[in-house]
Amino acid sequence: MHFVEPSREVLAETLLAAGPGSATLCEGWQTQHLAAHLYLREHRAAVALGLVAKPLSKVSDKATRKLAEASSIRAEYTKLVEKFRSGPSALSPMKLPIVDKNVNLIEYFVHTEDVRRATKRWAPRALDEEYSSALWDELVKRAAILYRGVDLGIILVRPSGPRHVAKRAPVSVAIVGEPGELLMHAHGRTKHALVTVEGEPDAVALLDSAEIGH
């Protein structure tokens, strides 16, 4: 099943419900910045490249700030979110289903939670098992990169049993949680991820201080 389009809908609805000026877990960004980022990465090639190529990062940052400022009032913000909801431009590589899945499945989940979990009261969503498994599969592909800055072995464990050795080292920790929670942890949202870390105290402390997901 293709989960990206439903995930786009959920993210758009979450952004609309929060409104402009609301907090997110993305450092320095409010909801209008996140909406601008989501729209621009699918409609402006230079901005999309700036997300992965440092020489163009200033172009991406400037465009995001400019559009966010223009979308700080409710009417313009709503228009921006609806543009994002309508999907990528005709010339965007994200029009291709395989690219869309590889690039957006995790992106949309994490950013939905970036808005939901920035409030004082939040609870994890009850995710469909197929959706959870799809998130797990994508996490497994990326886990080694996301934890590359951690000087530990990393074992990701689902409560239902499956596990994945993301990184090998003389000293390891196991991070236990549902796929969505493991994704949040792997993307640096460690304080907002419902996971359990198992290992020697010094190793757990090292994980807590490590840079994850960058």
Short mmCIF file of C-alpha atoms in Angstrom, two decimals:
data_model
loop_
_atom_site.label_atom_id
_atom_site.label_comp_id
_atom_site.label_asym_id
_atom_site.label_seq_id
_atom_site.Cartn_x
_atom_site.Cartn_y
_atom_site.Cartn_z
CA MET A 1 0.00 0.00 0.00
CA HIS A 2 1.19 3.51 -0.83
CA PHE A 3 1.12 5.52 2.41
CA VAL A 4 2.60 8.80 1.22
CA GLU A 5 -0.60 10.47 0.04
CA PRO A 6 -2.54 9.71 3.24
CA SER A 7 0.48 10.94 5.20
CA ARG A 8 0.47 14.18 3.21
CA GLU A 9 -3.20 14.66 4.10
CA VAL A 10 -2.56 14.07 7.80
CA LEU A 11 0.38 16.50 7.78
CA ALA A 12 -1.65 19.17 6.00
CA GLU A 13 -4.54 18.79 8.45
CA THR A 14 -2.13 18.92 11.41
CA LEU A 15 -0.59 22.14 10.11
CA LEU A 16 -4.01 23.72 9.52
CA ALA A 17 -5.23 22.73 12.98
CA ALA A 18 -2.13 24.24 14.61
CA GLY A 19 -2.29 27.47 12.60
CA PRO A 20 0.55 29.92 11.90
CA GLY A 21 2.86 30.96 14.71
CA SER A 22 2.66 27.63 16.51
CA ALA A 23 5.71 25.86 17.86
CA THR A 24 7.38 22.86 16.22
CA LEU A 25 10.23 20.57 17.23
CA CYS A 26 12.32 21.99 14.35
CA GLU A 27 14.75 24.39 16.02
CA GLY A 28 13.99 28.01 15.11
CA TRP A 29 10.90 27.14 13.07
CA GLN A 30 7.25 27.82 13.68
CA THR A 31 4.52 26.14 11.66
CA GLN A 32 4.73 28.65 8.80
CA HIS A 33 8.44 27.88 8.37
CA LEU A 34 7.71 24.16 8.23
CA ALA A 35 4.89 24.69 5.72
CA ALA A 36 7.22 26.83 3.59
CA HIS A 37 9.91 24.16 3.72
CA LEU A 38 7.48 21.42 2.68
CA TYR A 39 6.12 23.44 -0.23
CA LEU A 40 9.45 24.72 -1.54
CA ARG A 41 11.23 21.36 -1.54
CA GLU A 42 8.61 20.11 -4.01
CA HIS A 43 8.33 23.21 -6.18
CA ARG A 44 11.72 24.94 -6.28
CA ALA A 45 14.67 22.92 -7.56
CA ALA A 46 17.27 25.26 -6.04
CA VAL A 47 15.65 24.97 -2.63
CA ALA A 48 15.45 21.19 -2.86
CA LEU A 49 19.14 21.02 -3.80
CA GLY A 50 19.98 23.36 -0.94
CA LEU A 51 18.69 20.77 1.52
CA VAL A 52 21.42 18.34 0.48
CA ALA A 53 24.13 20.58 -0.99
CA LYS A 54 25.75 23.00 1.47
CA PRO A 55 26.74 25.59 -1.18
CA LEU A 56 23.05 26.12 -1.91
CA SER A 57 21.85 26.00 1.70
CA LYS A 58 21.76 29.80 1.98
CA VAL A 59 19.44 29.93 -1.03
CA SER A 60 17.16 27.38 0.61
CA ASP A 61 17.19 29.15 4.00
CA LYS A 62 16.48 32.56 2.48
CA ALA A 63 13.58 31.27 0.38
CA THR A 64 12.08 29.47 3.37
CA ARG A 65 12.30 32.56 5.60
CA LYS A 66 10.81 34.80 2.93
CA LEU A 67 7.84 32.53 2.25
CA ALA A 68 7.30 31.94 5.97
CA GLU A 69 7.15 35.68 6.61
CA ALA A 70 4.61 36.09 3.83
CA SER A 71 2.55 33.26 5.32
CA SER A 72 2.46 34.42 8.92
CA ILE A 73 -1.19 35.49 8.72
CA ARG A 74 -3.92 32.84 8.71
CA ALA A 75 -5.26 33.41 5.17
CA GLU A 76 -1.86 33.20 3.48
CA TYR A 77 -0.79 30.32 5.69
CA THR A 78 -3.90 28.35 4.74
CA LYS A 79 -3.20 28.95 1.04
CA LEU A 80 0.36 27.72 1.48
CA VAL A 81 -0.70 24.54 3.27
CA GLU A 82 -3.33 23.85 0.60
CA LYS A 83 -0.67 24.25 -2.10
CA PHE A 84 1.45 21.69 -0.27
CA ARG A 85 -1.57 19.40 0.05
CA SER A 86 -2.12 19.51 -3.73
CA GLY A 87 1.20 17.76 -4.34
CA PRO A 88 4.51 18.43 -6.11
CA SER A 89 4.85 20.40 -9.30
CA ALA A 90 4.63 18.57 -12.64
CA LEU A 91 8.39 18.73 -13.14
CA SER A 92 9.34 17.62 -9.63
CA PRO A 93 11.09 14.24 -9.31
CA MET A 94 8.71 13.65 -6.40
CA LYS A 95 5.96 13.06 -8.96
CA LEU A 96 7.54 9.64 -9.48
CA PRO A 97 6.00 7.16 -7.01
CA ILE A 98 9.31 5.50 -6.12
CA VAL A 99 10.97 8.86 -5.40
CA ASP A 100 7.90 10.06 -3.53
CA LYS A 101 8.02 7.03 -1.23
CA ASN A 102 11.77 7.15 -0.65
CA VAL A 103 11.83 10.88 0.05
CA ASN A 104 8.50 11.62 1.69
CA LEU A 105 7.24 8.68 3.73
CA ILE A 106 9.52 9.40 6.68
CA GLU A 107 9.59 13.16 6.05
CA TYR A 108 5.84 13.47 6.42
CA PHE A 109 5.63 11.28 9.52
CA VAL A 110 8.39 13.08 11.38
CA HIS A 111 7.12 16.56 10.51
CA THR A 112 3.56 15.67 11.52
CA GLU A 113 4.93 14.68 14.91
CA ASP A 114 7.11 17.81 14.98
CA VAL A 115 3.87 19.79 15.17
CA ARG A 116 1.87 17.39 17.35
CA ARG A 117 4.59 16.89 19.95
CA ALA A 118 5.55 20.55 20.32
CA THR A 119 2.55 21.01 22.62
CA LYS A 120 2.48 20.14 26.32
CA ARG A 121 -0.18 17.51 25.92
CA TRP A 122 0.26 14.92 23.21
CA ALA A 123 -0.14 11.18 22.84
CA PRO A 124 1.29 8.82 20.24
CA ARG A 125 -0.96 7.98 17.34
CA ALA A 126 -2.31 4.45 16.93
CA LEU A 127 -0.73 3.49 13.61
CA ASP A 128 -1.92 0.83 11.21
CA GLU A 129 0.37 -2.22 11.35
CA GLU A 130 1.15 -2.02 7.63
CA TYR A 131 2.04 1.65 7.99
CA SER A 132 4.26 0.90 10.99
CA SER A 133 6.01 -1.82 9.02
CA ALA A 134 6.55 0.56 6.10
CA LEU A 135 8.11 3.10 8.46
CA TRP A 136 10.31 0.36 9.95
CA ASP A 137 11.51 -0.70 6.50
CA GLU A 138 12.50 2.88 5.62
CA LEU A 139 14.20 3.36 9.00
CA VAL A 140 16.28 0.22 8.50
CA LYS A 141 17.57 1.64 5.20
CA ARG A 142 18.70 4.89 6.83
CA ALA A 143 19.60 3.96 10.39
CA ALA A 144 23.36 3.66 9.83
CA ILE A 145 23.48 7.20 8.43
CA LEU A 146 21.23 8.68 11.10
CA TYR A 147 23.38 7.23 13.90
CA ARG A 148 26.74 7.78 12.22
CA GLY A 149 27.70 10.44 14.78
CA VAL A 150 27.26 8.06 17.73
CA ASP A 151 30.37 6.28 19.00
CA LEU A 152 28.41 3.18 19.95
CA GLY A 153 26.89 0.10 18.42
CA ILE A 154 23.17 0.67 17.81
CA ILE A 155 20.52 -2.05 17.83
CA LEU A 156 16.96 -1.02 17.03
CA VAL A 157 14.29 -3.27 18.51
CA ARG A 158 10.54 -3.42 17.95
CA PRO A 159 8.51 -4.66 20.95
CA SER A 160 6.95 -7.29 18.66
CA GLY A 161 10.36 -8.88 18.09
CA PRO A 162 12.11 -7.64 14.93
CA ARG A 163 15.49 -6.02 15.46
CA HIS A 164 18.08 -4.35 13.28
CA VAL A 165 21.77 -3.82 13.94
CA ALA A 166 22.22 -0.29 12.64
CA LYS A 167 25.85 0.04 13.67
CA ARG A 168 28.48 -2.27 15.13
CA ALA A 169 30.98 -1.29 17.83
CA PRO A 170 32.66 -2.89 20.88
CA VAL A 171 30.01 -1.32 23.13
CA SER A 172 26.37 -1.26 22.06
CA VAL A 173 22.98 -0.09 23.24
CA ALA A 174 19.55 -1.35 22.27
CA ILE A 175 16.85 1.21 21.54
CA VAL A 176 13.41 -0.31 21.98
CA GLY A 177 10.19 1.21 20.67
CA GLU A 178 7.51 1.17 18.02
CA PRO A 179 8.72 2.16 14.53
CA GLY A 180 7.33 5.68 14.74
CA GLU A 181 9.04 6.29 18.07
CA LEU A 182 12.32 4.86 16.80
CA LEU A 183 12.07 7.18 13.81
CA MET A 184 11.66 10.21 16.03
CA HIS A 185 14.69 9.17 18.09
CA ALA A 186 16.79 8.51 14.99
CA HIS A 187 15.95 11.97 13.66
CA GLY A 188 17.20 13.68 16.80
CA ARG A 189 13.86 14.17 18.56
CA THR A 190 15.18 12.10 21.44
CA LYS A 191 13.32 13.91 24.22
CA HIS A 192 10.03 13.44 22.41
CA ALA A 193 10.42 9.78 21.45
CA LEU A 194 8.80 7.08 23.55
CA VAL A 195 11.67 4.60 23.54
CA THR A 196 13.62 2.62 26.12
CA VAL A 197 17.41 2.48 25.92
CA GLU A 198 19.09 -0.64 27.25
CA GLY A 199 22.81 -0.89 27.92
CA GLU A 200 25.58 -0.03 30.34
CA PRO A 201 24.98 3.30 32.16
CA ASP A 202 28.01 4.96 30.56
CA ALA A 203 26.86 3.86 27.11
CA VAL A 204 23.35 5.14 27.70
CA ALA A 205 24.77 8.47 28.89
CA LEU A 206 26.95 8.67 25.79
CA LEU A 207 23.92 8.12 23.57
CA ASP A 208 22.02 10.85 25.42
CA SER A 209 24.78 13.36 24.67
CA ALA A 210 25.41 12.31 21.08
CA GLU A 211 24.39 14.17 17.94
CA ILE A 212 21.78 12.05 16.21
CA GLY A 213 20.07 12.42 12.87
CA HIS A 214 22.35 15.07 11.37
#
